[in-house]
Short mmCIF file of C-alpha atoms and ligand atoms in Angstrom, two decimals:
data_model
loop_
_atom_site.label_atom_id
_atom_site.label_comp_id
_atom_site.label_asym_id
_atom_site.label_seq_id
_atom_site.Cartn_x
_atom_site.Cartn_y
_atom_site.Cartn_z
CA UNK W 1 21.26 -92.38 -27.96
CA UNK W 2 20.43 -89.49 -30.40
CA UNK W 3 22.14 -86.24 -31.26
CA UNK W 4 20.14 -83.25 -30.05
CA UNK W 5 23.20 -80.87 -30.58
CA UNK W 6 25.96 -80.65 -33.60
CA UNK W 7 28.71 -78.16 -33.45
CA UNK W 8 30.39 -78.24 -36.90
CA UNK W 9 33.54 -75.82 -36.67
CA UNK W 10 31.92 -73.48 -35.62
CA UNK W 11 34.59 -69.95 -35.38
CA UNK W 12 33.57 -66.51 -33.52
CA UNK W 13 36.36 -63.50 -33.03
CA UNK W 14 35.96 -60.45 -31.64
CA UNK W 15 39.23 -59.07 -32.18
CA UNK W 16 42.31 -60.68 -33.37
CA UNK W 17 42.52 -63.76 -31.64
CA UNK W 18 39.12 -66.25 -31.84
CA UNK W 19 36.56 -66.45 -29.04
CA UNK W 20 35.76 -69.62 -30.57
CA UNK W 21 38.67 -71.50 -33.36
CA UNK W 22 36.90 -74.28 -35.33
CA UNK W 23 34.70 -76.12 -32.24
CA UNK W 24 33.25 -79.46 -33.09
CA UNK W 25 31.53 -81.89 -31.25
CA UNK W 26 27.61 -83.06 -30.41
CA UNK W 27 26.03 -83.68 -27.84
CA UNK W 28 23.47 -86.66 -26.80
CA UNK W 29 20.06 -86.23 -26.02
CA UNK W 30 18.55 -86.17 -22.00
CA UNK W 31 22.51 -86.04 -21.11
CA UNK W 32 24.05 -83.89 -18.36
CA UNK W 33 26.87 -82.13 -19.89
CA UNK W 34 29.72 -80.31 -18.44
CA UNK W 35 31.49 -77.49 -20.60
CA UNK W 36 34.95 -76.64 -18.42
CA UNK W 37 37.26 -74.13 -19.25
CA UNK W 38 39.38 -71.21 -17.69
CA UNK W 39 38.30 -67.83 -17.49
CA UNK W 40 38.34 -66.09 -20.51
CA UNK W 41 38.42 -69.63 -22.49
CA UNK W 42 34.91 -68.85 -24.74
CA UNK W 43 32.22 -70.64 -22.60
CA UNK W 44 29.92 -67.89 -22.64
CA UNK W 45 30.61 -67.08 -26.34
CA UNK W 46 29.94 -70.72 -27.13
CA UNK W 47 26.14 -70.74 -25.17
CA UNK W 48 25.33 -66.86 -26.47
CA UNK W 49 26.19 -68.75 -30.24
CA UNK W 50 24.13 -71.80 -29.57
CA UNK W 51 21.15 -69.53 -28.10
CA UNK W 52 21.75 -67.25 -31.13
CA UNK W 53 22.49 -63.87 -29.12
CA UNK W 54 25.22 -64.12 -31.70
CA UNK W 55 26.18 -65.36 -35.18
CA UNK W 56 29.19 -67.76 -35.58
CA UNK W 57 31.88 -65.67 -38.42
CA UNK W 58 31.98 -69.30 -39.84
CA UNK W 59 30.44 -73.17 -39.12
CA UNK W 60 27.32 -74.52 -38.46
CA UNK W 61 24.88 -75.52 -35.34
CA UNK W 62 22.63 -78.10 -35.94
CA UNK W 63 19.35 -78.82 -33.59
CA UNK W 64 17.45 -82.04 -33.92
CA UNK W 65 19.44 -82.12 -37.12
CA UNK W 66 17.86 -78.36 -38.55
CA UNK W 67 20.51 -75.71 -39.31
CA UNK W 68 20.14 -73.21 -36.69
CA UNK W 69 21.06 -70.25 -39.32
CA UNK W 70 19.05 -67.04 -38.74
CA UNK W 71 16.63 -68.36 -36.63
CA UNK W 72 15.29 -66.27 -33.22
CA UNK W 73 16.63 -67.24 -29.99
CA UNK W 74 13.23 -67.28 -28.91
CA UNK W 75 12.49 -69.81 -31.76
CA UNK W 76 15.26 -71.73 -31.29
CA UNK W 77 13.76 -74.00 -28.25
CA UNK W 78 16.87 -73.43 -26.26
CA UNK W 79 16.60 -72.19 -22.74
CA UNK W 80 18.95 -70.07 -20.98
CA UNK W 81 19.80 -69.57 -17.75
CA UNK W 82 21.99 -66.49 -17.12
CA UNK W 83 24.87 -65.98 -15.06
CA UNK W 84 23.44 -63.45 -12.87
CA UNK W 85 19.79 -64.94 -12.84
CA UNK W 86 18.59 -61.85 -14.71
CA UNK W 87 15.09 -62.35 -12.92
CA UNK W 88 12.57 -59.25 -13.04
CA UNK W 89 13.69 -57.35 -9.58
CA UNK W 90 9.96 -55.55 -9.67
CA UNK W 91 8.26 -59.08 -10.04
CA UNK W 92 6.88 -61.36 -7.36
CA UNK W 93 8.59 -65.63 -7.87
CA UNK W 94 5.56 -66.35 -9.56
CA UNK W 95 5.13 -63.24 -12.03
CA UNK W 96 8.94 -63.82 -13.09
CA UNK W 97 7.88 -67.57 -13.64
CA UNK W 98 5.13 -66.78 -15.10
CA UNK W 99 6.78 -63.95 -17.85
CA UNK W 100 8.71 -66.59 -20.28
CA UNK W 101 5.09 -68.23 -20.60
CA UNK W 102 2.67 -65.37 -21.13
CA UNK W 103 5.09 -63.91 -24.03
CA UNK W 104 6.49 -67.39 -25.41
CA UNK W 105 6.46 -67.06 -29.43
CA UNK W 106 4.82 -70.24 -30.09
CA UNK W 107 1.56 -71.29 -28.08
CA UNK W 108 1.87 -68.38 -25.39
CA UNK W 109 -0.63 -69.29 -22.42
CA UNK W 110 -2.67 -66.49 -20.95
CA UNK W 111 -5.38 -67.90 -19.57
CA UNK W 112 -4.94 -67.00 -16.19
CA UNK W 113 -5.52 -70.61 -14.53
CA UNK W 114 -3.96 -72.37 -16.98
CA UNK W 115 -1.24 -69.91 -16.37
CA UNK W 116 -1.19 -70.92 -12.54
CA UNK W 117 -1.34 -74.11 -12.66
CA UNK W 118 1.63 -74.40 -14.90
CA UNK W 119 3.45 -71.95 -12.80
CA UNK W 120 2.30 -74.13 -9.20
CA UNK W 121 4.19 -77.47 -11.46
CA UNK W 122 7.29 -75.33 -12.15
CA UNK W 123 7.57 -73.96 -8.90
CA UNK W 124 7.20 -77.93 -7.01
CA UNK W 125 9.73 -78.98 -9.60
CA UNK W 126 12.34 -76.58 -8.46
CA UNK W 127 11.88 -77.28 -4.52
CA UNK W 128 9.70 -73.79 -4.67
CA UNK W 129 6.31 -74.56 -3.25
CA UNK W 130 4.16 -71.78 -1.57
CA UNK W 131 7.05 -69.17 -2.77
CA UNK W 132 4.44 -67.65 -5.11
CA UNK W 133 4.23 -63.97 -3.90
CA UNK W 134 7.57 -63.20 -2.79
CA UNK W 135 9.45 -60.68 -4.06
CA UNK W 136 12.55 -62.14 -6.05
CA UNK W 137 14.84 -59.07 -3.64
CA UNK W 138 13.74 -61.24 -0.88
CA UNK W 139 15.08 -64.82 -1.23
CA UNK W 140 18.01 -66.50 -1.08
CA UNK W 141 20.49 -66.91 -3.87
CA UNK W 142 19.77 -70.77 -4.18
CA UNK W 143 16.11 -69.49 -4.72
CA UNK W 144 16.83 -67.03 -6.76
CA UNK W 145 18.96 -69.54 -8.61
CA UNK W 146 15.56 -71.52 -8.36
CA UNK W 147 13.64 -69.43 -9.71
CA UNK W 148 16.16 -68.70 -12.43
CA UNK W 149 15.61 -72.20 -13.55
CA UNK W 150 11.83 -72.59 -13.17
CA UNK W 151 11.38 -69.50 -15.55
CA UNK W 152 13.22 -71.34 -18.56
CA UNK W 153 12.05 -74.82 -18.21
CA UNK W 154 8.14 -74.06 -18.01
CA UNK W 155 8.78 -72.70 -21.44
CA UNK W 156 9.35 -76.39 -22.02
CA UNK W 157 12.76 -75.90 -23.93
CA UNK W 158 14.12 -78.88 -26.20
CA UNK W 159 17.98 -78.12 -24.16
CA UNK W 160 18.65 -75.75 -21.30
CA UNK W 161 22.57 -73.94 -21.84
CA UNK W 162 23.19 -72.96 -18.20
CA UNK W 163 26.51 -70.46 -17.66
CA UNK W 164 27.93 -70.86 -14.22
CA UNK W 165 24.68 -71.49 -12.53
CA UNK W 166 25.96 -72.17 -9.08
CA UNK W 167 28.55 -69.56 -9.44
CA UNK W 168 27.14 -66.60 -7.24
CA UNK W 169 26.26 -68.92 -4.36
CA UNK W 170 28.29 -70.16 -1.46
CA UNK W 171 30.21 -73.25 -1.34
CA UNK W 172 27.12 -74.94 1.32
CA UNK W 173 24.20 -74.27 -1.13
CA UNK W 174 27.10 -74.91 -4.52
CA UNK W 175 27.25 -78.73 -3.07
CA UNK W 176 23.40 -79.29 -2.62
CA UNK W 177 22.28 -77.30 -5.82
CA UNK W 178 24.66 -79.91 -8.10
CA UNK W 179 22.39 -82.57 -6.65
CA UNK W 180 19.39 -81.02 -7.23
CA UNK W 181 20.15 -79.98 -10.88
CA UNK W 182 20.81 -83.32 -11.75
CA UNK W 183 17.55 -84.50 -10.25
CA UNK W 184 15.70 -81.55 -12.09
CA UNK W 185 17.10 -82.58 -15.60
CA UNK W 186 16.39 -86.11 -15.33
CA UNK W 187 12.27 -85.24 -14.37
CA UNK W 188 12.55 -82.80 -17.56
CA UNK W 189 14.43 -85.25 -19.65
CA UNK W 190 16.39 -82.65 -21.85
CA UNK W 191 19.84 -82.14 -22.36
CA UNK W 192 21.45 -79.63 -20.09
CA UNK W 193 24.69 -77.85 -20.98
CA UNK W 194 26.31 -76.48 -17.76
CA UNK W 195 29.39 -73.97 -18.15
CA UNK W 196 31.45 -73.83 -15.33
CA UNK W 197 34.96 -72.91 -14.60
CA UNK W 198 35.46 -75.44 -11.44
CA UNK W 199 37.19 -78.99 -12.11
CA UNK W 200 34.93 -80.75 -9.32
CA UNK W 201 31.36 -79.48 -10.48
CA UNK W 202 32.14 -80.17 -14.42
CA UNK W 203 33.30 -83.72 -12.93
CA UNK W 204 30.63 -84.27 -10.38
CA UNK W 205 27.85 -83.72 -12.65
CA UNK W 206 28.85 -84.18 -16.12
CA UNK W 207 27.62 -87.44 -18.39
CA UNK W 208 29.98 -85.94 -20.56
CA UNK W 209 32.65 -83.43 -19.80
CA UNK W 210 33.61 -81.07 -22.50
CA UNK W 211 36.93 -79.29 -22.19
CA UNK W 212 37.45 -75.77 -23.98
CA UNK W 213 41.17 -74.70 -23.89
CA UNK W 214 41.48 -71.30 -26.00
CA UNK W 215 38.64 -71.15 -27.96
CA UNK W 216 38.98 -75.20 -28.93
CA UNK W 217 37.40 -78.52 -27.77
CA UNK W 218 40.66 -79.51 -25.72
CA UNK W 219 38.72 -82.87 -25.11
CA UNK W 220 34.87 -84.61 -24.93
CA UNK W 221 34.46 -87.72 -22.89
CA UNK W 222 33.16 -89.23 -19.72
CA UNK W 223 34.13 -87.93 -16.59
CA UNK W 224 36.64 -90.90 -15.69
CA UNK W 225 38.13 -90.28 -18.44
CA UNK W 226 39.03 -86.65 -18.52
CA UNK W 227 40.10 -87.46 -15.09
CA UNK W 228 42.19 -90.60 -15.47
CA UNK W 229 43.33 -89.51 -18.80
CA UNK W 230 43.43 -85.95 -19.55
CA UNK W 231 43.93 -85.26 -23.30
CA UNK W 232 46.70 -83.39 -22.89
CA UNK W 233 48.77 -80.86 -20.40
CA UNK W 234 46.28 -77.93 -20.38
CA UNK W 235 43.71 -80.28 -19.98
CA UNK W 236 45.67 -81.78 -17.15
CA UNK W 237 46.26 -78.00 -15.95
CA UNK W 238 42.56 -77.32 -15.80
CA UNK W 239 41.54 -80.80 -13.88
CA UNK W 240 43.59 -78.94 -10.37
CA UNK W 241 44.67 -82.36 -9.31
CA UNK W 242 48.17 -82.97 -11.95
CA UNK W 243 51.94 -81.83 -10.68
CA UNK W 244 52.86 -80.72 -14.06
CA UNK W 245 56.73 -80.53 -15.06
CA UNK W 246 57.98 -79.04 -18.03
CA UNK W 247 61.39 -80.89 -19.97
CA UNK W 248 61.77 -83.95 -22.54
CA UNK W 249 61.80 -87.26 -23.41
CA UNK W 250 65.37 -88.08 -23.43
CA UNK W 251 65.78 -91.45 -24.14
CA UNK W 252 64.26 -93.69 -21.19
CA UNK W 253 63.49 -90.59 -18.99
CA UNK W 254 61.75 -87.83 -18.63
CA UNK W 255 64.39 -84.96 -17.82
CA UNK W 256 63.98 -81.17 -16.84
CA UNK W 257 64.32 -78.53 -14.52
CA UNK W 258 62.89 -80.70 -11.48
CA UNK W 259 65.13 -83.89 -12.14
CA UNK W 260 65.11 -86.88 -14.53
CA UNK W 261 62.17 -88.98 -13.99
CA UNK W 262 62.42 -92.67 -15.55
CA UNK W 263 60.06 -93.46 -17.98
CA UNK W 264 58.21 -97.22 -18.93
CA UNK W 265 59.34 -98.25 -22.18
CA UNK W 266 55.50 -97.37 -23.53
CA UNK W 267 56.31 -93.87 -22.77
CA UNK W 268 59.40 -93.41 -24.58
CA UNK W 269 58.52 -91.14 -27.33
CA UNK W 270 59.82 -87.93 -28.33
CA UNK W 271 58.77 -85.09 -28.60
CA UNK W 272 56.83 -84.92 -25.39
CA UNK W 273 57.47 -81.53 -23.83
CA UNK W 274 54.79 -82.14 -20.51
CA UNK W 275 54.90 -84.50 -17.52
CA UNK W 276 51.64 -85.00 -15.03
CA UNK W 277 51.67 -87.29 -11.93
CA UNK W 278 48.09 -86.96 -10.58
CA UNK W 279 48.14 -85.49 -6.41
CA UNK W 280 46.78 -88.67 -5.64
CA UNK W 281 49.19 -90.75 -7.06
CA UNK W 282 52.06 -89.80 -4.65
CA UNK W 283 53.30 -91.25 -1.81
CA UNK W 284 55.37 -89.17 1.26
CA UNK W 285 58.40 -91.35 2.36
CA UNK W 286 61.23 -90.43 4.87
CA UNK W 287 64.41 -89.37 2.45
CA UNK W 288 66.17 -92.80 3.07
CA UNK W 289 63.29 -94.95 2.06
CA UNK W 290 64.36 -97.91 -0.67
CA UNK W 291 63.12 -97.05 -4.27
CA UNK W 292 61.72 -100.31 -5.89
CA UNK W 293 62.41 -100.48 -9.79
CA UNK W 294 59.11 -99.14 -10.82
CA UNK W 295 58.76 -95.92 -8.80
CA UNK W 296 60.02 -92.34 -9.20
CA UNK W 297 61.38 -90.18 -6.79
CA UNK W 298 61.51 -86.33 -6.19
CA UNK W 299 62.59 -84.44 -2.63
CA UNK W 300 60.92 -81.54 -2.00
CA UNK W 301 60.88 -79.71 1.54
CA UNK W 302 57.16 -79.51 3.36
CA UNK W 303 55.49 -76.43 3.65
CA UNK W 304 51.98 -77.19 5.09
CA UNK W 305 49.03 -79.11 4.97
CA UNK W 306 44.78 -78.75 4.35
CA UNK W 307 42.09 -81.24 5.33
CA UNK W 308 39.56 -80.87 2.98
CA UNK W 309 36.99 -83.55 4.81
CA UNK W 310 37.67 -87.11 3.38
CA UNK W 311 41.47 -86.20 1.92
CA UNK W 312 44.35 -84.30 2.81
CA UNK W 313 46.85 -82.16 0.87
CA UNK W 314 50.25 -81.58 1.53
CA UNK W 315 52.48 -79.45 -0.30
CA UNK W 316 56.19 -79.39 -0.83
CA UNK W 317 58.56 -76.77 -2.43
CA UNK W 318 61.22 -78.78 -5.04
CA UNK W 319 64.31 -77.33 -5.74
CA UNK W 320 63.77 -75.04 -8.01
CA UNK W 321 60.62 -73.20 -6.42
CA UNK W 322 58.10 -75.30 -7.94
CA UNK W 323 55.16 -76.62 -5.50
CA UNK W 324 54.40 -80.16 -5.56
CA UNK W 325 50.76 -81.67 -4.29
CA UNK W 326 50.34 -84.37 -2.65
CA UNK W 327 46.67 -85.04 -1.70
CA UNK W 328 46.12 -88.51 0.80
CA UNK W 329 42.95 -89.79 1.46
CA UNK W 330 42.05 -90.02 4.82
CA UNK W 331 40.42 -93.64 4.51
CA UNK W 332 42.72 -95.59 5.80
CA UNK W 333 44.90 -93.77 8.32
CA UNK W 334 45.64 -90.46 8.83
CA UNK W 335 49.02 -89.61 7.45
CA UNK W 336 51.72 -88.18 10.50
CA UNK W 337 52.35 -85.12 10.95
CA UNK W 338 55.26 -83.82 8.24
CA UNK W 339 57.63 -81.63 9.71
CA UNK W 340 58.06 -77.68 8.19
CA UNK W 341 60.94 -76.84 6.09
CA UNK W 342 61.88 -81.06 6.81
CA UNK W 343 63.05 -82.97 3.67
CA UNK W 344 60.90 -85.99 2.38
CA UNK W 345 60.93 -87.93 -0.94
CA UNK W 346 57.84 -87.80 -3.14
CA UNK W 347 57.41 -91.26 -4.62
CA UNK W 348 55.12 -92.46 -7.21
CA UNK W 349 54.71 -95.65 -9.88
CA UNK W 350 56.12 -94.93 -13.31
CA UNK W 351 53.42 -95.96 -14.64
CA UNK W 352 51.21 -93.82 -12.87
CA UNK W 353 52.43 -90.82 -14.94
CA UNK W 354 51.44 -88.90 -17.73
CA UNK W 355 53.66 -87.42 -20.64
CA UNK W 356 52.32 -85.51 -23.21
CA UNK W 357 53.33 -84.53 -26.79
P1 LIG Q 401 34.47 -67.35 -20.67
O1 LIG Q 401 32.98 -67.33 -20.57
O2 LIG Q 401 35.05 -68.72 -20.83
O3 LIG Q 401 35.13 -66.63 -19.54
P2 LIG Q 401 34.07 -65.61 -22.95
O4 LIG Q 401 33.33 -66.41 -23.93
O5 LIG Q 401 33.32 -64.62 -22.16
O6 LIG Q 401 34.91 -66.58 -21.99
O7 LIG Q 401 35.24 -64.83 -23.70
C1 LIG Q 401 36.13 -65.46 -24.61
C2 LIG Q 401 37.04 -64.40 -25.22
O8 LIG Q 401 36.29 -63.53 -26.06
C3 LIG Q 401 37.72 -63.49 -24.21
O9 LIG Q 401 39.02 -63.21 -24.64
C4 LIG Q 401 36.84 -62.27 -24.17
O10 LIG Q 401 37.60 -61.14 -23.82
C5 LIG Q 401 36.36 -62.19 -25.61
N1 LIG Q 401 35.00 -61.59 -25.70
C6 LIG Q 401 33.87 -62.15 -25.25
N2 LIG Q 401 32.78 -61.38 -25.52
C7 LIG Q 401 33.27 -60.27 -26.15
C8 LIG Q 401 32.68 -59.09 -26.71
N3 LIG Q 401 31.36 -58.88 -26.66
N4 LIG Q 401 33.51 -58.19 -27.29
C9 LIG Q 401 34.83 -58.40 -27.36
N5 LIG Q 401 35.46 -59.48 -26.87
C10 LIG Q 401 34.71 -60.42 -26.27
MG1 LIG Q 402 31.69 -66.66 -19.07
#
């Protein structure tokens, strides 16, 4: 697989703390990749730097291996869709399609049935057919969204950055348009880089999942892998599915606030100041239940339950004040009914745990 994209430490600050602290990594060509992060973690700087709306203090971006140094962002063959759509409110579907053609830089096309025809492709690609003369004020915001789309790629960009497409729609139209995205980049065959601040979309439709954690690359792999092994606690933080516990290694256990938690010999290393047992890990047992010698146990007292379709999640206040997750998937058999403010232990494999340094 080739490199279309290579982010050498690249560092952007605004004020006193970075936006972006010395990010590195590249990305693979015709690849879906996911760029997660928390609010506030540099995602948008990250795209506006790689579309060149602004100029890294330090580092260097690299496209099709060229050094992306003072050139245009309407040079740079990167297409961007914004946030908020930014579509032409006084233009029909078409027109705003139409607009990135008629004034692209390189080999603009303004012969009007070229122009058409082009726009007609665009508008099938994105699910938009016989959309043509609406106004943009009155369509949904999945066609908007849509539209959004169709306007960069019949520019025919070489990578499309994308921040928080699916964002302004509803959770219905969020599920269908990760689908569809995914189908869209794989007709275009060019890398798209999707920012978005939910756990479930950067996993659902990432190739690659790229974590940013403060202005840094927290971690870059494959969705199963971020998942089943998050790089570290904030990572694990991020991924909505980890009870995290603060404490320490102390010899063969983990101990801290919320109780002393046995470790496998493996994970016996000091200093490692986080613990993570994924939601899904747990099991709910009656308080007397037998402990075999390879599981962990916590009490905590139930507080309530949500079905969420396939899987269910419980949650239980520890000693302490801390909320523990439990989510059970509905598969096999529904779990009974817990009882409010009743004790039950939490139970999961030791080696089912995380700890890290
Ligand atoms: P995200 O998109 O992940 O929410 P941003 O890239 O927008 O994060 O912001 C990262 C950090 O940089 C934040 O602390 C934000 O306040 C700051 N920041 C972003 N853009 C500007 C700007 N134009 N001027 C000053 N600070 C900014
Ligand atoms: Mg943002």
């Amino acid at each position: 697989m080739s490199t279309v994209l290579q982010i050498k430490q690249v560092t952007k600050s605004y004020g006193a703390a970075p936006a972006l602290d010395a990010v590195d990594f590249s990305l693979p060509d015709d690849a879906y990749i996911s760029l997660l992060g928390p609010s506030g973690s540099g995602k948008t700087t990250l795209l506006r730097v790689i579309a060149g709306f602004e100029e890294p203090d330090s580092g260097s971006i690299l496209f099709h291996g060229k050094r992306l140094d003072g050139v245009q962002p309407r040079d740079r063959g990167i297409g961007f869709v914004f946030q908020n759509f930014a579509l032409f409110p006084h233009l029909s579907v078409a027109e705003n399609v139409a607009f990135g053609l008629r004034n692209r830089k390189v080999d603009p096309v303004t012969d009007p049935r070229a122009l058409a025809s082009r726009v007609q492709d665009m508008l099938a690609l994105v699910g938009l057919k016989g959309f043509d003369d609406r106004a943009v004020t009155q369509i949904s915001g999945g066609q908007r969204q849509r539209v959004a789309l169709a306007r960069t790629l019949v520019t025919e960009p070489k990578m499309v950055l994308l921040d928080e497409p699916l964002g302004a729609l509803d959770a219905n139209l969020r599920g269908r348009m990760r689908s569809e995205l995914k189908i869209i980049r794989e007709r275009c065959g060019v890398t798209f880089l999707h920012v978005t601040g939910s756990e479930s979309e950067a996993l659902a439709m990432g190739d690659l999942v790229l974590v940013l954690d403060r202005g840094r690359i927290a971690q870059a792999a494959a969705s199963d892998v971020v998942y089943n092994s998050p790089a570290s606690a904030a990572v694990a933080r991020y991924l909505n599915c980890y009870n995290l516990f603060a404490g320490a290694v102390v010899e063969d256990a983990f101990v801290g606030p919320a109780g002393r938690f046995p470790l496998n010999a493996s994970r016996r290393k000091a200093p490692q100041p986080a613990y993570a047992i994924r939601y899904d890990r747990v099991a709910i047992r009656p308080r007397d239940a037998r402990l075999s010698d390879d599981e962990v146990r916590i009490e905590g007292d139930f507080i309530a339950s949500e079905y969420s379709g396939a899987a269910v999640n419980s949650f239980f206040s520890l000693d302490g004040g801390h909320v523990f997750e439990v989510e059970s998937h509905l598969s096999h058999a529904r779990p009974p009914a817990f009882v409010e403010k009743d004790r039950y232990a939490l139970v999961w494999k030791k080696e089912d745990a995380l700890v890290f340094g």
